[in-house]
Amino acid sequence: MSEEIKTTEQTVSKPAAKKRIFSGVQPSGLLTIGNYIGAIRNWKTLSSEYDCIYCVVDEHAITVRQVPADLRRRTYETLAIYIACGLSPEDNVLFVQSHVHQHAELSWILGCYTMFGELSRMTQFKDKSAKNADNINAGLFTYPVLMAADILLYQADLVPVGLDQKQHLELARVIAERFNGVYGDTFVVPDGYFPKVGMKINSLADPTKKMSKSDTNPNGYVAILDDPDTIIRKFRRAVTDSDTEVRYGEGKDGINNLMTIYSAFTGRTYDEIEAEFEGKGYGDFKNAVGETVADGLRPVREEFDRLMKDKAYLEGVMKDGAAKASNVAVRTLSKVQRKLGFVQVK
Ligand code: TYM
């Protein structure tokens, strides 16, 4: 059953009861269990209930210098990870951002409805400019506008992301409301979806900081594609504290982080985890976390290896996904351009 939603010009077909989801990951490094727990895992859970569009956001990745061959390879890999994590291309729209040119076009327009001061307040901009002091480019600054364009282009109702994207998402809402305020209802104002457990997974080397795929210390993150021995070794080396009790609490950032990861992979509550490891030391706990994560990711890794051998299949998914995404993107952009007063000739 499909309900016809009237836009001013065209008729967009959207399933009656299903709301739409949009989200994406940058192909800028090895995807970590932070990306998995904070985002991709939840995309899969939401996938049956929503009309889902998941994007490999390659245009976002170039705000930081990328080696072209690496970017190309990671774009395939990121798509393969989506599929290996259970997001089937039949049930979800999976595509690459640069294959749908409307993202960049809408981004320009929305940039004219975003204030310099708003972008200056973005904490990720401040962090990334500190880390890339020799390359504080305008793209790094306007990055949240492109992210807003990604979301608003698809009239997404819900955006499942980790905590680090909350500020960007809030800005997307402000931009949508501002535009709607001037031109009348144009964009759906999106809500964020943050997982109850794991919206911020921290580094294993410094548990006060977010786990990041661009970390130069490989012991800080666990990549989705790390082999089981590496995963177990990284968890064994995880920084904890001088206490010995496996308990969630203040001043125990390392243990809290490991408990969160363990909880995300086993579904157990913190109380259950504390009971399970009562009387046991950190060593036993770290081993258990490492083995559980290695086991949990094994099927993902195996499916990933299989998919990466079939580039033609992945390219087919990209093409098909881009065509489906474009159908929606063309309509939103055209609606926006008409509202702005751009002349449209048929
Ligand atoms: P990116 O590529 O940095 O991360 C992808 C997703 O993973 C989440 N995440 C984490 N969650 C918990 N703990 C962590 N340590 C952790 N690290 C990353 C992120 O919150 C994100 O959900 N700007 C976005 C990509 C993007 C996007 C979009 C997302 C571009 N356009 C539109 C949603 C909608 C980014 O850089 O994510």
PDB file of N, CA and C in Angstrom, residues 75-153:
ATOM      1  N   THR A  75      35.678   3.147  -0.134  1.00  0.00           N
ATOM      2  CA  THR A  75      34.278   3.353  -0.533  1.00  0.00           C
ATOM      3  C   THR A  75      33.629   1.994  -0.816  1.00  0.00           C
ATOM      4  N   TYR A  76      34.353   1.137  -1.547  1.00  0.00           N
ATOM      5  CA  TYR A  76      33.849  -0.232  -1.761  1.00  0.00           C
ATOM      6  C   TYR A  76      33.717  -0.957  -0.421  1.00  0.00           C
ATOM      7  N   GLU A  77      34.762  -0.802   0.406  1.00  0.00           N
ATOM      8  CA  GLU A  77      34.770  -1.539   1.684  1.00  0.00           C
ATOM      9  C   GLU A  77      33.610  -1.112   2.586  1.00  0.00           C
ATOM     10  N   THR A  78      33.358   0.182   2.621  1.00  0.00           N
ATOM     11  CA  THR A  78      32.292   0.666   3.507  1.00  0.00           C
ATOM     12  C   THR A  78      30.942   0.120   3.049  1.00  0.00           C
ATOM     13  N   LEU A  79      30.733   0.130   1.747  1.00  0.00           N
ATOM     14  CA  LEU A  79      29.479  -0.440   1.229  1.00  0.00           C
ATOM     15  C   LEU A  79      29.411  -1.934   1.571  1.00  0.00           C
ATOM     16  N   ALA A  80      30.530  -2.641   1.396  1.00  0.00           N
ATOM     17  CA  ALA A  80      30.544  -4.083   1.691  1.00  0.00           C
ATOM     18  C   ALA A  80      30.273  -4.315   3.183  1.00  0.00           C
ATOM     19  N   ILE A  81      30.768  -3.429   4.030  1.00  0.00           N
ATOM     20  CA  ILE A  81      30.500  -3.580   5.473  1.00  0.00           C
ATOM     21  C   ILE A  81      29.008  -3.390   5.756  1.00  0.00           C
ATOM     22  N   TYR A  82      28.404  -2.394   5.117  1.00  0.00           N
ATOM     23  CA  TYR A  82      26.956  -2.203   5.313  1.00  0.00           C
ATOM     24  C   TYR A  82      26.224  -3.518   5.021  1.00  0.00           C
ATOM     25  N   ILE A  83      26.549  -4.091   3.870  1.00  0.00           N
ATOM     26  CA  ILE A  83      25.828  -5.308   3.453  1.00  0.00           C
ATOM     27  C   ILE A  83      26.172  -6.466   4.395  1.00  0.00           C
ATOM     28  N   ALA A  84      27.463  -6.564   4.750  1.00  0.00           N
ATOM     29  CA  ALA A  84      27.890  -7.658   5.638  1.00  0.00           C
ATOM     30  C   ALA A  84      27.260  -7.532   7.025  1.00  0.00           C
ATOM     31  N   CYS A  85      26.897  -6.318   7.418  1.00  0.00           N
ATOM     32  CA  CYS A  85      26.236  -6.115   8.716  1.00  0.00           C
ATOM     33  C   CYS A  85      24.738  -6.407   8.621  1.00  0.00           C
ATOM     34  N   GLY A  86      24.306  -6.845   7.476  1.00  0.00           N
ATOM     35  CA  GLY A  86      22.917  -7.297   7.363  1.00  0.00           C
ATOM     36  C   GLY A  86      21.982  -6.325   6.655  1.00  0.00           C
ATOM     37  N   LEU A  87      22.532  -5.261   6.080  1.00  0.00           N
ATOM     38  CA  LEU A  87      21.666  -4.311   5.374  1.00  0.00           C
ATOM     39  C   LEU A  87      21.559  -4.770   3.916  1.00  0.00           C
ATOM     40  N   SER A  88      20.481  -5.413   3.596  1.00  0.00           N
ATOM     41  CA  SER A  88      20.394  -5.945   2.233  1.00  0.00           C
ATOM     42  C   SER A  88      20.024  -4.827   1.261  1.00  0.00           C
ATOM     43  N   PRO A  89      20.626  -4.839   0.073  1.00  0.00           N
ATOM     44  CA  PRO A  89      20.322  -3.800  -0.921  1.00  0.00           C
ATOM     45  C   PRO A  89      18.896  -3.920  -1.459  1.00  0.00           C
ATOM     46  N   GLU A  90      18.265  -5.034  -1.213  1.00  0.00           N
ATOM     47  CA  GLU A  90      16.863  -5.186  -1.660  1.00  0.00           C
ATOM     48  C   GLU A  90      15.935  -4.400  -0.732  1.00  0.00           C
ATOM     49  N   ASP A  91      16.251  -4.410   0.569  1.00  0.00           N
ATOM     50  CA  ASP A  91      15.355  -3.769   1.543  1.00  0.00           C
ATOM     51  C   ASP A  91      15.759  -2.355   1.916  1.00  0.00           C
ATOM     52  N   ASN A  92      16.977  -1.959   1.549  1.00  0.00           N
ATOM     53  CA  ASN A  92      17.477  -0.621   1.916  1.00  0.00           C
ATOM     54  C   ASN A  92      18.077   0.027   0.671  1.00  0.00           C
ATOM     55  N   VAL A  93      18.006   1.335   0.619  1.00  0.00           N
ATOM     56  CA  VAL A  93      18.703   2.020  -0.475  1.00  0.00           C
ATOM     57  C   VAL A  93      20.136   2.255  -0.003  1.00  0.00           C
ATOM     58  N   LEU A  94      21.097   1.654  -0.690  1.00  0.00           N
ATOM     59  CA  LEU A  94      22.514   1.800  -0.327  1.00  0.00           C
ATOM     60  C   LEU A  94      23.203   2.485  -1.495  1.00  0.00           C
ATOM     61  N   PHE A  95      23.874   3.584  -1.242  1.00  0.00           N
ATOM     62  CA  PHE A  95      24.498   4.297  -2.367  1.00  0.00           C
ATOM     63  C   PHE A  95      25.676   5.147  -1.897  1.00  0.00           C
ATOM     64  N   VAL A  96      26.364   5.723  -2.888  1.00  0.00           N
ATOM     65  CA  VAL A  96      27.540   6.549  -2.626  1.00  0.00           C
ATOM     66  C   VAL A  96      27.163   8.013  -2.887  1.00  0.00           C
ATOM     67  N   GLN A  97      27.487   8.857  -1.945  1.00  0.00           N
ATOM     68  CA  GLN A  97      27.060  10.266  -1.986  1.00  0.00           C
ATOM     69  C   GLN A  97      27.423  10.964  -3.299  1.00  0.00           C
ATOM     70  N   SER A  98      28.654  10.794  -3.782  1.00  0.00           N
ATOM     71  CA  SER A  98      29.073  11.546  -4.974  1.00  0.00           C
ATOM     72  C   SER A  98      28.358  11.066  -6.239  1.00  0.00           C
ATOM     73  N   HIS A  99      27.611   9.959  -6.141  1.00  0.00           N
ATOM     74  CA  HIS A  99      26.846   9.490  -7.309  1.00  0.00           C
ATOM     75  C   HIS A  99      25.512  10.228  -7.463  1.00  0.00           C
ATOM     76  N   VAL A 100      25.175  11.031  -6.466  1.00  0.00           N
ATOM     77  CA  VAL A 100      23.906  11.785  -6.534  1.00  0.00           C
ATOM     78  C   VAL A 100      24.272  13.270  -6.364  1.00  0.00           C
ATOM     79  N   HIS A 101      24.359  13.962  -7.482  1.00  0.00           N
ATOM     80  CA  HIS A 101      24.943  15.311  -7.446  1.00  0.00           C
ATOM     81  C   HIS A 101      24.089  16.333  -6.695  1.00  0.00           C
ATOM     82  N   GLN A 102      22.824  15.962  -6.420  1.00  0.00           N
ATOM     83  CA  GLN A 102      21.947  16.904  -5.719  1.00  0.00           C
ATOM     84  C   GLN A 102      22.430  17.224  -4.295  1.00  0.00           C
ATOM     85  N   HIS A 103      23.239  16.346  -3.701  1.00  0.00           N
ATOM     86  CA  HIS A 103      23.749  16.633  -2.344  1.00  0.00           C
ATOM     87  C   HIS A 103      24.546  17.937  -2.354  1.00  0.00           C
ATOM     88  N   ALA A 104      25.481  18.014  -3.321  1.00  0.00           N
ATOM     89  CA  ALA A 104      26.345  19.195  -3.377  1.00  0.00           C
ATOM     90  C   ALA A 104      25.531  20.442  -3.747  1.00  0.00           C
ATOM     91  N   GLU A 105      24.544  20.259  -4.617  1.00  0.00           N
ATOM     92  CA  GLU A 105      23.738  21.424  -5.034  1.00  0.00           C
ATOM     93  C   GLU A 105      22.887  21.960  -3.879  1.00  0.00           C
ATOM     94  N   LEU A 106      22.249  21.036  -3.165  1.00  0.00           N
ATOM     95  CA  LEU A 106      21.423  21.489  -2.044  1.00  0.00           C
ATOM     96  C   LEU A 106      22.305  22.092  -0.951  1.00  0.00           C
ATOM     97  N   SER A 107      23.500  21.545  -0.828  1.00  0.00           N
ATOM     98  CA  SER A 107      24.416  22.049   0.193  1.00  0.00           C
ATOM     99  C   SER A 107      24.732  23.536  -0.057  1.00  0.00           C
ATOM    100  N   TRP A 108      24.941  23.883  -1.323  1.00  0.00           N
ATOM    101  CA  TRP A 108      25.207  25.294  -1.630  1.00  0.00           C
ATOM    102  C   TRP A 108      24.030  26.165  -1.191  1.00  0.00           C
ATOM    103  N   ILE A 109      22.840  25.705  -1.545  1.00  0.00           N
ATOM    104  CA  ILE A 109      21.641  26.494  -1.208  1.00  0.00           C
ATOM    105  C   ILE A 109      21.509  26.637   0.313  1.00  0.00           C
ATOM    106  N   LEU A 110      21.631  25.515   1.009  1.00  0.00           N
ATOM    107  CA  LEU A 110      21.442  25.562   2.469  1.00  0.00           C
ATOM    108  C   LEU A 110      22.529  26.397   3.153  1.00  0.00           C
ATOM    109  N   GLY A 111      23.704  26.444   2.513  1.00  0.00           N
ATOM    110  CA  GLY A 111      24.784  27.278   3.065  1.00  0.00           C
ATOM    111  C   GLY A 111      24.370  28.734   3.151  1.00  0.00           C
ATOM    112  N   CYS A 112      23.460  29.133   2.270  1.00  0.00           N
ATOM    113  CA  CYS A 112      22.984  30.522   2.279  1.00  0.00           C
ATOM    114  C   CYS A 112      21.919  30.728   3.359  1.00  0.00           C
ATOM    115  N   TYR A 113      21.575  29.647   4.050  1.00  0.00           N
ATOM    116  CA  TYR A 113      20.595  29.725   5.152  1.00  0.00           C
ATOM    117  C   TYR A 113      21.226  29.233   6.451  1.00  0.00           C
ATOM    118  N   THR A 114      22.536  29.275   6.494  1.00  0.00           N
ATOM    119  CA  THR A 114      23.265  28.842   7.691  1.00  0.00           C
ATOM    120  C   THR A 114      24.186  29.990   8.080  1.00  0.00           C
ATOM    121  N   MET A 115      24.234  30.265   9.362  1.00  0.00           N
ATOM    122  CA  MET A 115      25.002  31.423   9.813  1.00  0.00           C
ATOM    123  C   MET A 115      26.456  31.053  10.124  1.00  0.00           C
ATOM    124  N   PHE A 116      27.337  31.988   9.855  1.00  0.00           N
ATOM    125  CA  PHE A 116      28.755  31.811  10.155  1.00  0.00           C
ATOM    126  C   PHE A 116      28.946  31.434  11.636  1.00  0.00           C
ATOM    127  N   GLY A 117      28.213  32.146  12.486  1.00  0.00           N
ATOM    128  CA  GLY A 117      28.341  31.898  13.935  1.00  0.00           C
ATOM    129  C   GLY A 117      27.931  30.484  14.301  1.00  0.00           C
ATOM    130  N   GLU A 118      26.890  29.983  13.624  1.00  0.00           N
ATOM    131  CA  GLU A 118      26.425  28.615  13.925  1.00  0.00           C
ATOM    132  C   GLU A 118      27.516  27.605  13.587  1.00  0.00           C
ATOM    133  N   LEU A 119      28.138  27.783  12.434  1.00  0.00           N
ATOM    134  CA  LEU A 119      29.189  26.840  12.026  1.00  0.00           C
ATOM    135  C   LEU A 119      30.419  26.976  12.920  1.00  0.00           C
ATOM    136  N   SER A 120      30.683  28.201  13.367  1.00  0.00           N
ATOM    137  CA  SER A 120      31.853  28.425  14.228  1.00  0.00           C
ATOM    138  C   SER A 120      31.728  27.701  15.566  1.00  0.00           C
ATOM    139  N   ARG A 121      30.488  27.442  15.968  1.00  0.00           N
ATOM    140  CA  ARG A 121      30.283  26.792  17.271  1.00  0.00           C
ATOM    141  C   ARG A 121      30.390  25.264  17.219  1.00  0.00           C
ATOM    142  N   MET A 122      30.547  24.709  16.047  1.00  0.00           N
ATOM    143  CA  MET A 122      30.578  23.246  15.934  1.00  0.00           C
ATOM    144  C   MET A 122      31.851  22.685  16.576  1.00  0.00           C
ATOM    145  N   THR A 123      31.675  21.831  17.553  1.00  0.00           N
ATOM    146  CA  THR A 123      32.859  21.335  18.271  1.00  0.00           C
ATOM    147  C   THR A 123      33.733  20.454  17.372  1.00  0.00           C
ATOM    148  N   GLN A 124      33.102  19.728  16.435  1.00  0.00           N
ATOM    149  CA  GLN A 124      33.911  18.881  15.566  1.00  0.00           C
ATOM    150  C   GLN A 124      34.820  19.732  14.666  1.00  0.00           C
ATOM    151  N   PHE A 125      34.313  20.897  14.243  1.00  0.00           N
ATOM    152  CA  PHE A 125      35.137  21.797  13.437  1.00  0.00           C
ATOM    153  C   PHE A 125      36.349  22.256  14.262  1.00  0.00           C
ATOM    154  N   LYS A 126      36.077  22.613  15.517  1.00  0.00           N
ATOM    155  CA  LYS A 126      37.183  23.081  16.377  1.00  0.00           C
ATOM    156  C   LYS A 126      38.209  21.970  16.563  1.00  0.00           C
ATOM    157  N   ASP A 127      37.713  20.744  16.836  1.00  0.00           N
ATOM    158  CA  ASP A 127      38.642  19.610  17.051  1.00  0.00           C
ATOM    159  C   ASP A 127      39.442  19.313  15.795  1.00  0.00           C
ATOM    160  N   LYS A 128      38.722  19.236  14.654  1.00  0.00           N
ATOM    161  CA  LYS A 128      39.421  18.851  13.421  1.00  0.00           C
ATOM    162  C   LYS A 128      40.374  19.936  12.960  1.00  0.00           C
ATOM    163  N   SER A 129      40.036  21.211  13.202  1.00  0.00           N
ATOM    164  CA  SER A 129      40.980  22.254  12.791  1.00  0.00           C
ATOM    165  C   SER A 129      42.225  22.216  13.663  1.00  0.00           C
ATOM    166  N   ALA A 130      42.044  21.832  14.932  1.00  0.00           N
ATOM    167  CA  ALA A 130      43.227  21.728  15.793  1.00  0.00           C
ATOM    168  C   ALA A 130      44.119  20.589  15.298  1.00  0.00           C
ATOM    169  N   LYS A 131      43.482  19.491  14.841  1.00  0.00           N
ATOM    170  CA  LYS A 131      44.271  18.334  14.382  1.00  0.00           C
ATOM    171  C   LYS A 131      44.873  18.543  12.996  1.00  0.00           C
ATOM    172  N   ASN A 132      44.245  19.385  12.176  1.00  0.00           N
ATOM    173  CA  ASN A 132      44.730  19.608  10.806  1.00  0.00           C
ATOM    174  C   ASN A 132      45.066  21.080  10.606  1.00  0.00           C
ATOM    175  N   ALA A 133      45.913  21.592  11.477  1.00  0.00           N
ATOM    176  CA  ALA A 133      46.197  23.034  11.495  1.00  0.00           C
ATOM    177  C   ALA A 133      46.710  23.550  10.153  1.00  0.00           C
ATOM    178  N   ASP A 134      47.332  22.682   9.350  1.00  0.00           N
ATOM    179  CA  ASP A 134      47.870  23.127   8.059  1.00  0.00           C
ATOM    180  C   ASP A 134      46.832  23.032   6.944  1.00  0.00           C
ATOM    181  N   ASN A 135      45.616  22.607   7.269  1.00  0.00           N
ATOM    182  CA  ASN A 135      44.601  22.435   6.216  1.00  0.00           C
ATOM    183  C   ASN A 135      43.193  22.731   6.759  1.00  0.00           C
ATOM    184  N   ILE A 136      43.042  23.940   7.294  1.00  0.00           N
ATOM    185  CA  ILE A 136      41.712  24.317   7.801  1.00  0.00           C
ATOM    186  C   ILE A 136      40.942  24.896   6.616  1.00  0.00           C
ATOM    187  N   ASN A 137      40.437  24.003   5.794  1.00  0.00           N
ATOM    188  CA  ASN A 137      39.788  24.432   4.546  1.00  0.00           C
ATOM    189  C   ASN A 137      38.319  24.780   4.779  1.00  0.00           C
ATOM    190  N   ALA A 138      37.726  25.442   3.789  1.00  0.00           N
ATOM    191  CA  ALA A 138      36.335  25.893   3.934  1.00  0.00           C
ATOM    192  C   ALA A 138      35.387  24.700   4.022  1.00  0.00           C
ATOM    193  N   GLY A 139      35.767  23.574   3.391  1.00  0.00           N
ATOM    194  CA  GLY A 139      34.922  22.373   3.448  1.00  0.00           C
ATOM    195  C   GLY A 139      34.791  21.844   4.865  1.00  0.00           C
ATOM    196  N   LEU A 140      35.871  21.948   5.614  1.00  0.00           N
ATOM    197  CA  LEU A 140      35.846  21.501   7.010  1.00  0.00           C
ATOM    198  C   LEU A 140      34.833  22.344   7.798  1.00  0.00           C
ATOM    199  N   PHE A 141      34.792  23.619   7.434  1.00  0.00           N
ATOM    200  CA  PHE A 141      33.900  24.564   8.121  1.00  0.00           C
ATOM    201  C   PHE A 141      32.429  24.335   7.727  1.00  0.00           C
ATOM    202  N   THR A 142      32.198  24.105   6.425  1.00  0.00           N
ATOM    203  CA  THR A 142      30.802  24.004   5.953  1.00  0.00           C
ATOM    204  C   THR A 142      30.281  22.553   5.936  1.00  0.00           C
ATOM    205  N   TYR A 143      31.109  21.649   6.401  1.00  0.00           N
ATOM    206  CA  TYR A 143      30.757  20.224   6.475  1.00  0.00           C
ATOM    207  C   TYR A 143      29.338  19.974   7.038  1.00  0.00           C
ATOM    208  N   PRO A 144      28.943  20.633   8.142  1.00  0.00           N
ATOM    209  CA  PRO A 144      27.601  20.354   8.675  1.00  0.00           C
ATOM    210  C   PRO A 144      26.473  20.770   7.717  1.00  0.00           C
ATOM    211  N   VAL A 145      26.783  21.680   6.800  1.00  0.00           N
ATOM    212  CA  VAL A 145      25.748  22.089   5.826  1.00  0.00           C
ATOM    213  C   VAL A 145      25.525  20.942   4.838  1.00  0.00           C
ATOM    214  N   LEU A 146      26.629  20.320   4.413  1.00  0.00           N
ATOM    215  CA  LEU A 146      26.503  19.167   3.514  1.00  0.00           C
ATOM    216  C   LEU A 146      25.759  18.040   4.228  1.00  0.00           C
ATOM    217  N   MET A 147      26.037  17.883   5.490  1.00  0.00           N
ATOM    218  CA  MET A 147      25.338  16.830   6.251  1.00  0.00           C
ATOM    219  C   MET A 147      23.838  17.143   6.330  1.00  0.00           C
ATOM    220  N   ALA A 148      23.511  18.417   6.530  1.00  0.00           N
ATOM    221  CA  ALA A 148      22.087  18.810   6.553  1.00  0.00           C
ATOM    222  C   ALA A 148      21.466  18.522   5.194  1.00  0.00           C
ATOM    223  N   ALA A 149      22.209  18.827   4.121  1.00  0.00           N
ATOM    224  CA  ALA A 149      21.687  18.571   2.771  1.00  0.00           C
ATOM    225  C   ALA A 149      21.425  17.080   2.570  1.00  0.00           C
ATOM    226  N   ASP A 150      22.340  16.230   3.045  1.00  0.00           N
ATOM    227  CA  ASP A 150      22.158  14.776   2.927  1.00  0.00           C
ATOM    228  C   ASP A 150      20.810  14.360   3.513  1.00  0.00           C
ATOM    229  N   ILE A 151      20.560  14.883   4.696  1.00  0.00           N
ATOM    230  CA  ILE A 151      19.377  14.445   5.444  1.00  0.00           C
ATOM    231  C   ILE A 151      18.097  15.040   4.842  1.00  0.00           C
ATOM    232  N   LEU A 152      18.146  16.353   4.585  1.00  0.00           N
ATOM    233  CA  LEU A 152      16.928  17.062   4.152  1.00  0.00           C
ATOM    234  C   LEU A 152      16.533  16.691   2.726  1.00  0.00           C
ATOM    235  N   LEU A 153      17.522  16.339   1.915  1.00  0.00           N
ATOM    236  CA  LEU A 153      17.255  15.942   0.527  1.00  0.00           C
ATOM    237  C   LEU A 153      16.291  14.760   0.469  1.00  0.00           C
TER     238      LEU A 153
END
